[in-house]
Amino acid sequence: MRIAVVGAGGVGGGFGAALAKAGGDVTFIARGAHLAAMNHVGLKIQSPRGDTPLVPTQATDDPAGIGPVDIVLFCVKLWDIESAGEKIKPLIGPDTRSLRCRMASTPPSG
């Protein structure tokens, strides 16, 4: 299964690494220093449940170079939704499914 993770921060990085470790063909869409680091040393998720190193990591800033995928995990911050949404169009095919993931904007009450 081909999976594109748009936004490889805390949410996208964690889900993407887990899917890659489970056998998914995962490519992360990132930019800047984060992209450079993933391409140079891979991605390492640190968690109380155990660390997940993902080396090598497939990462790019060019969604058109990937083409249509089976699943898009859209894990960008609120202020990046519109611009990132425009850039991911090459990832979307007739059978592509997408999932919007985000961190909670406020702490749970209770």
PDB file of C-alpha atoms in Angstrom:
ATOM      1  CA  MET A   1       0.000   0.000   0.000  1.00  0.00           C
ATOM      2  CA  ARG A   2       1.409   3.386  -1.022  1.00  0.00           C
ATOM      3  CA  ILE A   3       0.980   6.045   1.637  1.00  0.00           C
ATOM      4  CA  ALA A   4       1.940   9.725   1.585  1.00  0.00           C
ATOM      5  CA  VAL A   5       2.255  11.556   4.887  1.00  0.00           C
ATOM      6  CA  VAL A   6       1.914  15.308   4.466  1.00  0.00           C
ATOM      7  CA  GLY A   7       3.465  16.949   7.514  1.00  0.00           C
ATOM      8  CA  ALA A   8       5.997  14.751   9.275  1.00  0.00           C
ATOM      9  CA  GLY A   9       5.904  16.363  12.706  1.00  0.00           C
ATOM     10  CA  GLY A  10       4.699  14.796  15.926  1.00  0.00           C
ATOM     11  CA  VAL A  11       1.440  13.447  14.510  1.00  0.00           C
ATOM     12  CA  GLY A  12       2.411  12.633  10.920  1.00  0.00           C
ATOM     13  CA  GLY A  13       5.853  11.345  11.868  1.00  0.00           C
ATOM     14  CA  GLY A  14       4.436   8.990  14.471  1.00  0.00           C
ATOM     15  CA  PHE A  15       1.673   7.554  12.310  1.00  0.00           C
ATOM     16  CA  GLY A  16       3.900   7.386   9.236  1.00  0.00           C
ATOM     17  CA  ALA A  17       6.716   5.582  11.064  1.00  0.00           C
ATOM     18  CA  ALA A  18       4.257   3.047  12.495  1.00  0.00           C
ATOM     19  CA  LEU A  19       2.756   2.397   9.054  1.00  0.00           C
ATOM     20  CA  ALA A  20       6.213   2.009   7.494  1.00  0.00           C
ATOM     21  CA  LYS A  21       7.304  -0.419  10.221  1.00  0.00           C
ATOM     22  CA  ALA A  22       4.119  -2.415   9.534  1.00  0.00           C
ATOM     23  CA  GLY A  23       5.125  -2.774   5.874  1.00  0.00           C
ATOM     24  CA  GLY A  24       3.530   0.245   4.205  1.00  0.00           C
ATOM     25  CA  ASP A  25       5.333   2.017   1.376  1.00  0.00           C
ATOM     26  CA  VAL A  26       5.403   5.397   3.144  1.00  0.00           C
ATOM     27  CA  THR A  27       6.767   8.640   1.741  1.00  0.00           C
ATOM     28  CA  PHE A  28       6.849  11.757   3.902  1.00  0.00           C
ATOM     29  CA  ILE A  29       6.209  15.183   2.372  1.00  0.00           C
ATOM     30  CA  ALA A  30       8.279  17.677   4.330  1.00  0.00           C
ATOM     31  CA  ARG A  31      10.270  20.842   3.822  1.00  0.00           C
ATOM     32  CA  GLY A  32      13.322  22.731   4.975  1.00  0.00           C
ATOM     33  CA  ALA A  33      15.579  21.468   7.730  1.00  0.00           C
ATOM     34  CA  HIS A  34      13.199  18.653   8.679  1.00  0.00           C
ATOM     35  CA  LEU A  35      13.323  17.249   5.147  1.00  0.00           C
ATOM     36  CA  ALA A  36      17.112  17.533   5.057  1.00  0.00           C
ATOM     37  CA  ALA A  37      17.446  15.726   8.383  1.00  0.00           C
ATOM     38  CA  MET A  38      15.118  12.883   7.343  1.00  0.00           C
ATOM     39  CA  ASN A  39      17.022  12.381   4.117  1.00  0.00           C
ATOM     40  CA  HIS A  40      20.371  12.490   5.924  1.00  0.00           C
ATOM     41  CA  VAL A  41      19.795  10.476   9.130  1.00  0.00           C
ATOM     42  CA  GLY A  42      16.248   9.136   8.837  1.00  0.00           C
ATOM     43  CA  LEU A  43      13.362   9.601  11.231  1.00  0.00           C
ATOM     44  CA  LYS A  44      13.373   8.528  14.860  1.00  0.00           C
ATOM     45  CA  ILE A  45      10.211   8.583  16.930  1.00  0.00           C
ATOM     46  CA  GLN A  46      10.898   8.614  20.665  1.00  0.00           C
ATOM     47  CA  SER A  47       8.111   7.372  22.905  1.00  0.00           C
ATOM     48  CA  PRO A  48       7.625   5.953  26.400  1.00  0.00           C
ATOM     49  CA  ARG A  49       6.422   2.787  24.611  1.00  0.00           C
ATOM     50  CA  GLY A  50       9.742   2.496  22.802  1.00  0.00           C
ATOM     51  CA  ASP A  51      11.691   4.279  20.105  1.00  0.00           C
ATOM     52  CA  THR A  52      10.957   3.732  16.415  1.00  0.00           C
ATOM     53  CA  PRO A  53      13.904   4.413  14.119  1.00  0.00           C
ATOM     54  CA  LEU A  54      13.066   4.608  10.424  1.00  0.00           C
ATOM     55  CA  VAL A  55      16.266   4.487   8.399  1.00  0.00           C
ATOM     56  CA  PRO A  56      16.295   5.064   5.524  1.00  0.00           C
ATOM     57  CA  THR A  57      13.301   7.367   5.339  1.00  0.00           C
ATOM     58  CA  GLN A  58      11.561   8.158   2.054  1.00  0.00           C
ATOM     59  CA  ALA A  59      11.016  11.915   2.116  1.00  0.00           C
ATOM     60  CA  THR A  60      10.557  14.644  -0.466  1.00  0.00           C
ATOM     61  CA  ASP A  61       9.194  18.149  -0.915  1.00  0.00           C
ATOM     62  CA  ASP A  62       7.768  17.288  -4.357  1.00  0.00           C
ATOM     63  CA  PRO A  63       4.397  15.471  -4.274  1.00  0.00           C
ATOM     64  CA  ALA A  64       4.337  15.369  -8.086  1.00  0.00           C
ATOM     65  CA  GLY A  65       7.394  13.118  -7.978  1.00  0.00           C
ATOM     66  CA  ILE A  66       5.406  10.522  -6.019  1.00  0.00           C
ATOM     67  CA  GLY A  67       2.215  10.488  -8.074  1.00  0.00           C
ATOM     68  CA  PRO A  68      -1.128   9.050  -6.938  1.00  0.00           C
ATOM     69  CA  VAL A  69      -1.102   6.987  -3.740  1.00  0.00           C
ATOM     70  CA  ASP A  70      -3.579   4.751  -1.944  1.00  0.00           C
ATOM     71  CA  ILE A  71      -3.773   6.856   1.219  1.00  0.00           C
ATOM     72  CA  VAL A  72      -2.851  10.442   2.092  1.00  0.00           C
ATOM     73  CA  LEU A  73      -2.402  11.258   5.774  1.00  0.00           C
ATOM     74  CA  PHE A  74      -2.852  15.041   5.895  1.00  0.00           C
ATOM     75  CA  CYS A  75      -1.123  16.091   9.123  1.00  0.00           C
ATOM     76  CA  VAL A  76      -0.403  19.796   8.786  1.00  0.00           C
ATOM     77  CA  LYS A  77      -1.011  22.630  11.204  1.00  0.00           C
ATOM     78  CA  LEU A  78      -4.160  24.696  10.817  1.00  0.00           C
ATOM     79  CA  TRP A  79      -2.409  27.651   9.189  1.00  0.00           C
ATOM     80  CA  ASP A  80      -0.831  25.404   6.515  1.00  0.00           C
ATOM     81  CA  ILE A  81      -3.993  23.573   5.405  1.00  0.00           C
ATOM     82  CA  GLU A  82      -4.799  25.715   2.374  1.00  0.00           C
ATOM     83  CA  SER A  83      -1.296  25.881   0.878  1.00  0.00           C
ATOM     84  CA  ALA A  84      -0.545  22.204   1.621  1.00  0.00           C
ATOM     85  CA  GLY A  85      -3.916  21.202   0.178  1.00  0.00           C
ATOM     86  CA  GLU A  86      -3.010  22.816  -3.139  1.00  0.00           C
ATOM     87  CA  LYS A  87       0.358  21.056  -3.245  1.00  0.00           C
ATOM     88  CA  ILE A  88      -0.985  17.527  -2.664  1.00  0.00           C
ATOM     89  CA  LYS A  89      -3.192  17.383  -5.759  1.00  0.00           C
ATOM     90  CA  PRO A  90      -0.686  15.131  -7.621  1.00  0.00           C
ATOM     91  CA  LEU A  91      -1.080  12.533  -4.831  1.00  0.00           C
ATOM     92  CA  ILE A  92      -4.811  12.155  -5.406  1.00  0.00           C
ATOM     93  CA  GLY A  93      -6.051   9.493  -7.825  1.00  0.00           C
ATOM     94  CA  PRO A  94      -9.535   8.065  -8.408  1.00  0.00           C
ATOM     95  CA  ASP A  95      -9.150   5.503  -5.591  1.00  0.00           C
ATOM     96  CA  THR A  96      -7.088   7.588  -3.133  1.00  0.00           C
ATOM     97  CA  ARG A  97      -8.411   7.873   0.403  1.00  0.00           C
ATOM     98  CA  SER A  98      -7.392  10.735   2.681  1.00  0.00           C
ATOM     99  CA  LEU A  99      -7.351  11.173   6.406  1.00  0.00           C
ATOM    100  CA  ARG A 100      -6.988  14.517   8.166  1.00  0.00           C
ATOM    101  CA  CYS A 101      -4.981  14.171  11.378  1.00  0.00           C
ATOM    102  CA  ARG A 102      -4.355  16.985  13.813  1.00  0.00           C
ATOM    103  CA  MET A 103      -3.289  17.602  17.340  1.00  0.00           C
ATOM    104  CA  ALA A 104      -5.870  18.828  19.792  1.00  0.00           C
ATOM    105  CA  SER A 105      -6.050  22.606  19.817  1.00  0.00           C
ATOM    106  CA  THR A 106      -7.087  22.753  23.449  1.00  0.00           C
ATOM    107  CA  PRO A 107      -6.446  20.424  26.366  1.00  0.00           C
ATOM    108  CA  PRO A 108      -9.291  18.049  27.240  1.00  0.00           C
ATOM    109  CA  SER A 109     -11.578  19.261  29.996  1.00  0.00           C
ATOM    110  CA  GLY A 110     -12.561  17.123  32.853  1.00  0.00           C
TER     111      GLY A 110
END
